mmCIF file of C-alpha atoms in Angstrom:
data_model
loop_
_atom_site.group_PDB
_atom_site.id
_atom_site.type_symbol
_atom_site.label_atom_id
_atom_site.label_comp_id
_atom_site.label_asym_id
_atom_site.label_seq_id
_atom_site.Cartn_x
_atom_site.Cartn_y
_atom_site.Cartn_z
ATOM 1 C CA MET A 1 151.830 107.773 23.002
ATOM 2 C CA SER A 2 153.114 104.615 21.325
ATOM 3 C CA ALA A 3 150.935 101.778 20.150
ATOM 4 C CA ALA A 4 152.580 99.376 22.562
ATOM 5 C CA LEU A 5 151.554 101.509 25.506
ATOM 6 C CA VAL A 6 147.967 101.675 24.295
ATOM 7 C CA VAL A 7 147.811 97.939 23.913
ATOM 8 C CA LEU A 8 149.250 97.507 27.350
ATOM 9 C CA ILE A 9 146.610 99.760 28.846
ATOM 10 C CA LEU A 10 143.834 97.922 27.040
ATOM 11 C CA LEU A 11 145.129 94.581 28.295
ATOM 12 C CA ALA A 12 145.191 95.910 31.867
ATOM 13 C CA VAL A 13 141.626 97.124 31.611
ATOM 14 C CA LEU A 14 140.530 93.820 30.143
ATOM 15 C CA ALA A 15 142.256 91.941 32.929
ATOM 16 C CA ILE A 16 140.554 94.069 35.563
ATOM 17 C CA SER A 17 137.183 93.481 33.903
ATOM 18 C CA VAL A 18 137.738 89.756 33.754
ATOM 19 C CA VAL A 19 138.771 89.646 37.384
ATOM 20 C CA SER A 20 135.723 91.664 38.456
ATOM 21 C CA MET A 21 133.430 89.373 36.489
ATOM 22 C CA THR A 22 135.117 86.282 37.899
ATOM 23 C CA VAL A 23 135.239 87.202 41.569
ATOM 24 C CA LYS A 24 131.836 87.825 43.222
ATOM 25 C CA ILE A 25 131.457 88.870 46.861
ATOM 26 C CA VAL A 26 128.045 88.077 48.417
ATOM 27 C CA PRO A 27 127.136 89.923 51.676
ATOM 28 C CA GLN A 28 126.196 88.078 54.839
ATOM 29 C CA ALA A 29 122.608 86.720 55.053
ATOM 30 C CA ARG A 30 122.187 86.944 51.309
ATOM 31 C CA SER A 31 122.331 84.457 48.454
ATOM 32 C CA GLY A 32 123.209 84.979 44.763
ATOM 33 C CA ILE A 33 121.414 83.199 41.932
ATOM 34 C CA VAL A 34 123.844 82.392 39.107
ATOM 35 C CA GLU A 35 122.561 81.770 35.597
ATOM 36 C CA ARG A 36 124.528 80.414 32.672
ATOM 37 C CA PHE A 37 123.124 81.368 29.318
ATOM 38 C CA GLY A 38 119.816 82.267 31.034
ATOM 39 C CA LYS A 39 119.511 78.993 32.918
ATOM 40 C CA TYR A 40 119.936 78.496 36.631
ATOM 41 C CA ARG A 41 123.365 77.133 37.409
ATOM 42 C CA THR A 42 124.108 77.538 41.122
ATOM 43 C CA THR A 43 123.487 79.572 44.272
ATOM 44 C CA LEU A 44 126.262 81.657 45.709
ATOM 45 C CA SER A 45 126.621 81.750 49.483
ATOM 46 C CA ALA A 46 127.912 84.655 51.524
ATOM 47 C CA GLY A 47 131.557 85.473 51.016
ATOM 48 C CA LEU A 48 133.974 85.274 48.085
ATOM 49 C CA ASN A 49 132.822 83.274 45.058
ATOM 50 C CA ILE A 50 134.345 82.533 41.621
ATOM 51 C CA VAL A 51 132.263 82.377 38.459
ATOM 52 C CA VAL A 52 133.118 81.970 34.790
ATOM 53 C CA PRO A 53 133.285 85.387 33.209
ATOM 54 C CA PHE A 54 131.182 86.173 30.164
ATOM 55 C CA ILE A 55 129.325 82.882 30.680
ATOM 56 C CA ASP A 56 127.941 82.898 34.227
ATOM 57 C CA LYS A 57 125.961 85.864 35.493
ATOM 58 C CA VAL A 58 124.623 86.668 38.982
ATOM 59 C CA ARG A 59 120.994 87.353 38.158
ATOM 60 C CA TYR A 60 119.478 87.965 41.615
ATOM 61 C CA VAL A 61 120.714 88.556 45.156
ATOM 62 C CA ILE A 62 118.099 87.308 47.645
ATOM 63 C CA ASP A 63 117.887 88.674 51.188
ATOM 64 C CA LEU A 64 117.629 85.803 53.661
ATOM 65 C CA ARG A 65 116.835 87.944 56.692
ATOM 66 C CA GLU A 66 113.348 88.204 58.198
ATOM 67 C CA GLN A 67 111.416 90.932 56.469
ATOM 68 C CA VAL A 68 108.488 93.036 57.586
ATOM 69 C CA VAL A 69 105.833 94.168 55.154
ATOM 70 C CA SER A 70 102.925 96.432 56.146
ATOM 71 C CA PHE A 71 99.895 96.316 53.888
ATOM 72 C CA PRO A 72 97.427 99.191 53.519
ATOM 73 C CA PRO A 73 93.949 98.923 55.128
ATOM 74 C CA GLN A 74 91.706 96.407 53.461
ATOM 75 C CA PRO A 75 87.879 96.600 53.539
ATOM 76 C CA VAL A 76 86.384 93.469 55.062
ATOM 77 C CA ILE A 77 82.691 92.612 55.539
ATOM 78 C CA THR A 78 81.859 90.939 58.848
ATOM 79 C CA GLU A 79 79.123 88.431 59.541
ATOM 80 C CA ASP A 80 76.732 91.179 60.688
ATOM 81 C CA ASN A 81 77.189 93.029 57.335
ATOM 82 C CA LEU A 82 79.482 95.765 58.605
ATOM 83 C CA VAL A 83 82.408 97.002 56.550
ATOM 84 C CA VAL A 84 85.589 97.390 58.587
ATOM 85 C CA SER A 85 89.115 98.353 57.554
ATOM 86 C CA ILE A 86 91.899 96.051 58.738
ATOM 87 C CA ASP A 87 95.624 96.829 58.637
ATOM 88 C CA THR A 88 97.997 93.866 58.660
ATOM 89 C CA VAL A 89 101.728 93.408 59.177
ATOM 90 C CA ILE A 90 103.488 90.267 57.843
ATOM 91 C CA TYR A 91 106.804 88.938 59.163
ATOM 92 C CA PHE A 92 108.306 86.474 56.663
ATOM 93 C CA GLN A 93 111.698 84.989 55.700
ATOM 94 C CA VAL A 94 113.041 83.454 52.482
ATOM 95 C CA THR A 95 114.189 79.925 53.148
ATOM 96 C CA ASP A 96 114.758 78.786 49.515
ATOM 97 C CA PRO A 97 116.238 81.482 47.255
ATOM 98 C CA VAL A 98 115.776 79.383 44.099
ATOM 99 C CA ALA A 99 112.064 78.787 44.744
ATOM 100 C CA ALA A 100 111.525 82.434 45.735
ATOM 101 C CA THR A 101 113.181 83.427 42.412
ATOM 102 C CA TYR A 102 111.644 80.998 39.969
ATOM 103 C CA GLU A 103 108.377 79.794 41.610
ATOM 104 C CA ILE A 104 106.797 83.222 41.977
ATOM 105 C CA ALA A 105 107.366 86.382 40.010
ATOM 106 C CA ASN A 106 106.800 88.843 42.922
ATOM 107 C CA TYR A 107 106.389 87.160 46.252
ATOM 108 C CA ILE A 108 105.699 90.465 48.080
ATOM 109 C CA GLN A 109 102.658 91.185 45.948
ATOM 110 C CA ALA A 110 101.583 87.553 46.139
ATOM 111 C CA ILE A 111 101.716 87.619 49.956
ATOM 112 C CA GLU A 112 99.684 90.830 50.004
ATOM 113 C CA GLN A 113 96.910 89.440 47.824
ATOM 114 C CA LEU A 114 96.886 86.145 49.703
ATOM 115 C CA THR A 115 96.699 88.000 53.016
ATOM 116 C CA MET A 116 93.730 90.057 51.824
ATOM 117 C CA THR A 117 91.713 87.074 50.626
ATOM 118 C CA THR A 118 92.504 84.949 53.678
ATOM 119 C CA LEU A 119 91.643 87.806 56.029
ATOM 120 C CA ARG A 120 88.258 88.256 54.365
ATOM 121 C CA ASN A 121 87.525 84.554 54.705
ATOM 122 C CA ILE A 122 88.392 84.501 58.395
ATOM 123 C CA THR A 123 86.660 87.713 59.497
ATOM 124 C CA GLY A 124 83.664 87.107 57.231
ATOM 125 C CA GLY A 125 82.485 84.429 59.673
ATOM 126 C CA MET A 126 82.796 86.696 62.710
ATOM 127 C CA SER A 127 80.685 89.503 64.070
ATOM 128 C CA LEU A 128 82.214 92.897 64.689
ATOM 129 C CA GLU A 129 82.338 92.428 68.429
ATOM 130 C CA HIS A 130 83.871 88.975 68.010
ATOM 131 C CA ALA A 131 86.458 90.309 65.575
ATOM 132 C CA LEU A 132 87.419 93.124 67.921
ATOM 133 C CA THR A 133 87.988 90.702 70.793
ATOM 134 C CA SER A 134 89.573 87.839 68.810
ATOM 135 C CA ARG A 135 92.771 89.318 67.417
ATOM 136 C CA ASP A 136 94.857 86.332 68.496
ATOM 137 C CA GLN A 137 92.482 83.928 66.792
ATOM 138 C CA ILE A 138 92.605 85.940 63.543
ATOM 139 C CA ASN A 139 96.400 86.216 63.709
ATOM 140 C CA SER A 140 96.936 82.496 64.220
ATOM 141 C CA GLY A 141 94.452 81.525 61.510
ATOM 142 C CA LEU A 142 95.910 83.992 59.027
ATOM 143 C CA ARG A 143 99.470 82.851 59.732
ATOM 144 C CA GLY A 144 98.565 79.197 59.230
ATOM 145 C CA GLU A 145 96.922 79.861 55.867
ATOM 146 C CA LEU A 146 99.760 82.045 54.622
ATOM 147 C CA ASP A 147 102.499 79.663 55.785
ATOM 148 C CA SER A 148 100.930 76.702 54.041
ATOM 149 C CA ALA A 149 100.416 78.672 50.819
ATOM 150 C CA THR A 150 103.854 80.289 50.704
ATOM 151 C CA GLY A 151 105.805 77.151 51.573
ATOM 152 C CA LYS A 152 106.179 76.151 47.913
ATOM 153 C CA TRP A 153 107.565 79.621 47.172
ATOM 154 C CA GLY A 154 110.424 79.062 49.586
ATOM 155 C CA ILE A 155 108.990 81.575 52.075
ATOM 156 C CA ARG A 156 108.139 81.003 55.725
ATOM 157 C CA VAL A 157 105.623 83.312 57.398
ATOM 158 C CA ASN A 158 106.762 83.744 60.975
ATOM 159 C CA ARG A 159 104.146 86.122 62.344
ATOM 160 C CA VAL A 160 101.029 88.054 61.354
ATOM 161 C CA GLU A 161 99.730 91.044 63.298
ATOM 162 C CA LEU A 162 96.619 93.141 62.898
ATOM 163 C CA LYS A 163 97.537 96.778 63.397
ATOM 164 C CA GLY A 164 93.971 97.981 63.611
ATOM 165 C CA ILE A 165 90.341 97.155 62.992
ATOM 166 C CA ASP A 166 88.471 100.345 62.165
ATOM 167 C CA PRO A 167 84.658 100.152 62.096
ATOM 168 C CA PRO A 168 82.597 102.804 60.256
ATOM 169 C CA PRO A 169 82.130 106.180 62.001
ATOM 170 C CA SER A 170 78.462 105.464 62.704
ATOM 171 C CA ILE A 171 79.352 102.189 64.377
ATOM 172 C CA ILE A 172 82.052 103.948 66.399
ATOM 173 C CA ASP A 173 79.466 106.476 67.630
ATOM 174 C CA ALA A 174 77.049 103.685 68.509
ATOM 175 C CA MET A 175 79.799 101.839 70.371
ATOM 176 C CA GLU A 176 80.696 105.002 72.266
ATOM 177 C CA GLN A 177 77.057 105.500 73.225
ATOM 178 C CA GLN A 178 76.828 101.880 74.315
ATOM 179 C CA MET A 179 79.993 102.218 76.377
ATOM 180 C CA ARG A 180 78.716 105.469 77.868
ATOM 181 C CA ALA A 181 75.400 103.829 78.740
ATOM 182 C CA GLU A 182 77.240 100.891 80.294
ATOM 183 C CA ARG A 183 79.357 103.228 82.385
ATOM 184 C CA ASN A 184 76.283 105.208 83.420
ATOM 185 C CA LYS A 185 74.632 101.942 84.384
ATOM 186 C CA ARG A 186 77.618 100.942 86.509
ATOM 187 C CA ALA A 187 77.676 104.388 88.088
ATOM 188 C CA ALA A 188 73.951 104.144 88.865
ATOM 189 C CA ILE A 189 74.458 100.674 90.354
ATOM 190 C CA LEU A 190 77.332 101.891 92.498
ATOM 191 C CA THR A 191 75.305 104.938 93.576
ATOM 192 C CA ALA A 192 72.320 102.764 94.458
ATOM 193 C CA GLU A 193 74.569 100.375 96.357
ATOM 194 C CA GLY A 194 76.071 103.278 98.263
ATOM 195 C CA GLU A 195 72.623 104.684 99.077
ATOM 196 C CA ARG A 196 71.524 101.212 100.187
ATOM 197 C CA GLN A 197 74.497 100.869 102.497
ATOM 198 C CA SER A 198 73.917 104.398 103.786
ATOM 199 C CA ALA A 199 70.233 103.651 104.438
ATOM 200 C CA ILE A 200 71.154 100.429 106.236
ATOM 201 C CA LEU A 201 73.681 102.232 108.406
ATOM 202 C CA MET A 202 71.219 105.041 109.145
ATOM 203 C CA ALA A 203 68.524 102.502 110.025
ATOM 204 C CA GLU A 204 70.949 100.694 112.301
ATOM 205 C CA GLY A 205 71.821 103.997 113.931
ATOM 206 C CA ARG A 206 68.162 104.887 114.435
ATOM 207 C CA LYS A 207 67.537 101.421 115.815
ATOM 208 C CA GLN A 208 70.366 101.709 118.306
ATOM 209 C CA SER A 209 69.235 105.236 119.185
ATOM 210 C CA ALA A 210 65.650 104.052 119.734
ATOM 211 C CA ILE A 211 66.873 101.160 121.872
ATOM 212 C CA LEU A 212 69.024 103.445 123.970
ATOM 213 C CA THR A 213 66.202 106.010 124.244
ATOM 214 C CA ALA A 214 63.729 103.321 125.285
ATOM 215 C CA GLU A 215 66.210 101.966 127.793
ATOM 216 C CA GLY A 216 66.736 105.464 129.154
ATOM 217 C CA ASP A 217 62.967 106.089 129.354
ATOM 218 C CA ARG A 218 62.536 102.769 131.106
ATOM 219 C CA GLN A 219 65.192 103.604 133.679
ATOM 220 C CA ALA A 220 63.705 107.091 134.101
ATOM 221 C CA GLN A 221 60.205 105.672 134.623
ATOM 222 C CA ILE A 222 61.536 103.146 137.107
ATOM 223 C CA LEU A 223 63.341 105.869 139.034
ATOM 224 C CA THR A 224 60.287 108.159 138.825
ATOM 225 C CA ALA A 225 58.016 105.370 140.056
ATOM 226 C CA GLN A 226 60.397 104.612 142.893
ATOM 227 C CA ALA A 227 60.534 108.317 143.786
ATOM 228 C CA ASP A 228 56.698 108.592 143.658
ATOM 229 C CA ARG A 229 56.393 105.479 145.787
ATOM 230 C CA GLN A 230 58.830 106.862 148.325
ATOM 231 C CA ALA A 231 57.057 110.229 148.286
ATOM 232 C CA GLN A 232 53.633 108.605 148.775
ATOM 233 C CA ILE A 233 55.021 106.528 151.626
ATOM 234 C CA LEU A 234 56.451 109.642 153.248
ATOM 235 C CA ARG A 235 53.199 111.587 152.728
ATOM 236 C CA SER A 236 51.157 108.707 154.142
ATOM 237 C CA GLN A 237 53.434 108.509 157.145
ATOM 238 C CA GLY A 238 53.206 112.264 157.617
ATOM 239 C CA GLU A 239 49.408 112.239 157.333
ATOM 240 C CA ALA A 240 49.233 109.316 159.751
ATOM 241 C CA GLN A 241 51.399 111.137 162.259
ATOM 242 C CA ALA A 242 49.382 114.338 161.726
ATOM 243 C CA ILE A 243 46.079 112.517 162.276
ATOM 244 C CA GLN A 244 47.489 110.808 165.317
ATOM 245 C CA THR A 245 48.729 114.134 166.690
ATOM 246 C CA VAL A 246 45.411 115.919 166.061
ATOM 247 C CA PHE A 247 43.408 113.035 167.450
ATOM 248 C CA GLN A 248 45.605 112.920 170.545
ATOM 249 C CA ALA A 249 45.366 116.689 170.974
ATOM 250 C CA ILE A 250 41.556 116.557 170.733
ATOM 251 C CA HIS A 251 41.314 113.869 173.391
ATOM 252 C CA ASP A 252 43.847 115.550 175.642
ATOM 253 C CA GLY A 253 42.035 118.890 175.316
ATOM 254 C CA ASN A 254 38.636 117.388 176.307
ATOM 255 C CA PRO A 255 36.545 119.448 173.797
ATOM 256 C CA ASP A 256 32.983 120.510 174.696
ATOM 257 C CA GLN A 257 29.928 121.555 172.672
ATOM 258 C CA LYS A 258 30.992 125.177 172.446
ATOM 259 C CA LEU A 259 34.281 124.333 170.823
ATOM 260 C CA LEU A 260 32.597 122.111 168.273
ATOM 261 C CA SER A 261 30.005 124.829 167.451
ATOM 262 C CA TYR A 262 32.808 127.342 167.034
ATOM 263 C CA GLN A 263 34.656 125.065 164.696
ATOM 264 C CA TYR A 264 31.467 124.522 162.686
ATOM 265 C CA LEU A 265 30.976 128.295 162.385
ATOM 266 C CA GLN A 266 34.569 128.671 161.175
ATOM 267 C CA MET A 267 33.991 126.109 158.461
ATOM 268 C CA LEU A 268 30.822 127.753 157.145
ATOM 269 C CA PRO A 269 32.622 130.629 155.279
ATOM 270 C CA LYS A 270 34.874 128.138 153.534
ATOM 271 C CA ILE A 271 31.815 126.525 152.015
ATOM 272 C CA ALA A 272 31.105 129.720 150.098
ATOM 273 C CA GLU A 273 34.681 130.201 148.825
ATOM 274 C CA GLY A 274 33.896 128.556 145.457
ATOM 275 C CA ASN A 275 34.030 130.581 142.226
ATOM 276 C CA ASN A 276 30.301 130.077 141.538
ATOM 277 C CA ALA A 277 29.152 130.737 145.120
ATOM 278 C CA THR A 278 27.903 134.371 144.894
ATOM 279 C CA THR A 279 25.013 134.032 147.337
ATOM 280 C CA TRP A 280 24.943 132.237 150.693
ATOM 281 C CA ILE A 281 21.574 131.758 152.398
ATOM 282 C CA ILE A 282 21.629 130.958 156.105
ATOM 283 C CA PRO A 283 18.441 129.165 157.197
ATOM 284 C CA ALA A 284 16.558 130.260 160.251
ATOM 285 C CA GLU A 285 16.927 126.868 161.804
ATOM 286 C CA LEU A 286 20.736 127.210 161.828
ATOM 287 C CA THR A 287 20.905 127.790 165.566
ATOM 288 C CA LYS A 288 18.602 124.864 166.229
ATOM 289 C CA ALA A 289 20.743 122.684 164.017
ATOM 290 C CA LEU A 290 23.806 123.858 165.869
ATOM 291 C CA GLY A 291 22.105 122.989 169.135
ATOM 292 C CA THR A 292 21.170 119.579 167.874
ATOM 293 C CA LEU A 293 24.703 119.074 166.538
ATOM 294 C CA GLY A 294 26.132 120.134 169.874
ATOM 295 C CA GLY A 295 23.840 117.761 171.708
ATOM 296 C CA THR A 296 24.798 114.924 169.439
ATOM 297 C CA LEU A 297 28.514 115.585 169.591
ATOM 298 C CA GLY A 298 28.314 116.073 173.339
ATOM 299 C CA THR A 299 27.951 112.371 173.700
ATOM 300 C CA ILE A 300 31.542 111.807 172.443
ATOM 301 C CA PRO A 301 33.386 110.285 175.338
ATOM 302 C CA VAL A 302 36.213 112.245 176.858
ATOM 303 C CA ASP A 303 38.475 109.242 176.884
ATOM 304 C CA GLY A 304 37.875 107.334 173.702
ATOM 305 C CA GLY A 305 40.461 104.715 174.476
ATOM 306 C CA GLY A 306 42.868 106.142 171.919
ATOM 307 C CA SER A 307 46.583 106.195 172.102
ATOM 308 C CA LYS A 308 48.142 108.309 174.852
ATOM 309 C CA THR A 309 51.460 108.543 173.067
ATOM 310 C CA ARG A 310 52.836 112.072 172.885
ATOM 311 C CA ILE A 311 54.212 113.229 169.545
ATOM 312 C CA ASP A 312 57.661 114.743 169.394
ATOM 313 C CA PHE A 313 57.478 117.370 166.655
ATOM 314 C CA ASP A 314 61.248 117.629 166.454
ATOM 315 C CA GLU A 315 61.667 113.931 165.701
ATOM 316 C CA PRO A 316 62.704 113.345 162.015
ATOM 317 C CA ILE A 317 60.380 111.325 159.842
ATOM 318 C CA GLU A 318 61.814 108.002 158.887
ATOM 319 C CA ASP A 319 61.270 106.713 155.359
ATOM 320 C CA ASP A 320 60.492 103.144 156.342
ATOM 321 C CA LEU A 321 58.351 103.991 159.451
ATOM 322 C CA GLN A 322 55.226 101.814 159.611
ATOM 323 C CA PRO A 323 52.248 102.782 161.845
ATOM 324 C CA ASP A 324 51.458 100.325 164.590
ATOM 325 C CA ALA A 325 48.108 98.618 165.185
ATOM 326 C CA ALA A 326 47.076 100.946 168.024
ATOM 327 C CA THR A 327 47.508 103.989 165.823
ATOM 328 C CA ASN A 328 45.465 102.426 163.051
ATOM 329 C CA GLU A 329 42.628 101.684 165.482
ATOM 330 C CA ALA A 330 42.684 105.222 166.833
ATOM 331 C CA VAL A 331 42.582 106.688 163.338
ATOM 332 C CA GLN A 332 39.720 104.401 162.365
ATOM 333 C CA GLU A 333 37.718 105.377 165.484
ATOM 334 C CA ALA A 334 38.236 109.061 164.670
ATOM 335 C CA LEU A 335 37.033 108.547 161.129
ATOM 336 C CA ASN A 336 33.960 106.622 162.298
ATOM 337 C CA ALA A 337 33.095 109.385 164.757
ATOM 338 C CA ALA A 338 33.413 112.002 162.015
ATOM 339 C CA LYS A 339 31.148 109.998 159.690
ATOM 340 C CA ALA A 340 28.566 109.599 162.418
ATOM 341 C CA ALA A 341 28.612 113.352 163.047
ATOM 342 C CA GLU A 342 28.230 114.063 159.337
ATOM 343 C CA THR A 343 25.237 111.672 159.122
ATOM 344 C CA THR A 344 23.534 113.316 162.095
ATOM 345 C CA MET A 345 24.062 116.781 160.627
ATOM 346 C CA SER A 346 22.556 115.783 157.280
ATOM 347 C CA LYS A 347 19.272 114.545 158.887
ATOM 348 C CA PRO A 348 16.491 117.204 159.105
ATOM 349 C CA PRO A 349 15.505 118.247 162.640
ATOM 350 C CA ALA A 350 12.338 116.688 164.100
ATOM 351 C CA ALA A 351 9.155 118.867 164.012
ATOM 352 C CA PRO A 352 7.696 119.932 167.435
ATOM 353 C CA GLU A 353 4.536 118.274 168.617
ATOM 354 C CA SER A 354 2.524 121.463 169.031
ATOM 355 C CA GLY A 355 3.140 122.510 165.455
ATOM 356 C CA THR A 356 4.669 125.861 166.500
ATOM 357 C CA PRO A 357 8.397 126.199 165.828
ATOM 358 C CA GLU A 358 10.549 126.850 168.809
ATOM 359 C CA PRO A 359 12.733 129.824 168.798
ATOM 360 C CA PRO A 360 16.389 129.110 168.147
ATOM 361 C CA GLN A 361 18.513 128.788 171.147
ATOM 362 C CA ALA A 362 21.501 130.968 171.585
#
């Protein structure tokens, strides 16, 4: 190989190196920081850029897109002296590449430390229960503090999210017990409410049943009373007709003393039909009493002025039949005559004047 060819190759390589150092291509959504002799010179935008070779140097390429950084759990003490672990996620974007390059050495680490301290300040004034239910409040407060602090670094914090707030295991167990007790309480309340409604419905049912039963008993009693009344009326009418028939038959038959004595003798055995009547003593004066009774009853007039109406035994008994005044008078006269006969029979016979008892008459 000749020396001219070697020199030509070296010049070609040098030219390629110079061109590569002069032409710089910056990707979209990125910015290049150019330094000249170690000092900031300019910022390259996206696209094709020309720099002075061997003098200017692209020191940093800054990503201008929104970035997401997740920080590990940080221990935080709440107002009620409980240590909880909080995971955070930061959404930020570089708005000034020069400030992000020269104002802070490592803005990712700076944001992490600032997030940790700010989070402890915010949650330190809250109780555990308040912190668990106030995620939005913590997020907005943390974002405001970080945005104001990172503004001079050329960084804008767009959003802050808490991934999780993890209490200690003992607190988790206590919270589970509390939640279980609350659920048991709600279940007991619902059960009691259901039993109350069931008792009310059962009481209403018993009330309606009692009302219907009472109404039925009332109607039954009314119907029973009406039936008893009708039956008593029918029995009274039947007895009245029977008395009238017997009384008319007695007057039409013109009874004498013998018939009355015979009837009296027929009634005597019925007196002894009781369960306790084991002995029946007939007095010696029975015949005399019968004679006296016959003499007394013999004075009953044949025609007592009673009703002469004949009874038709085939005639049906009417429910609303009312006895007339003549029948009532005849029945009353028959009852008075029977009472008079009973009074005469109950009086002891008069003693004879000679003191010697008379023999009974046949």
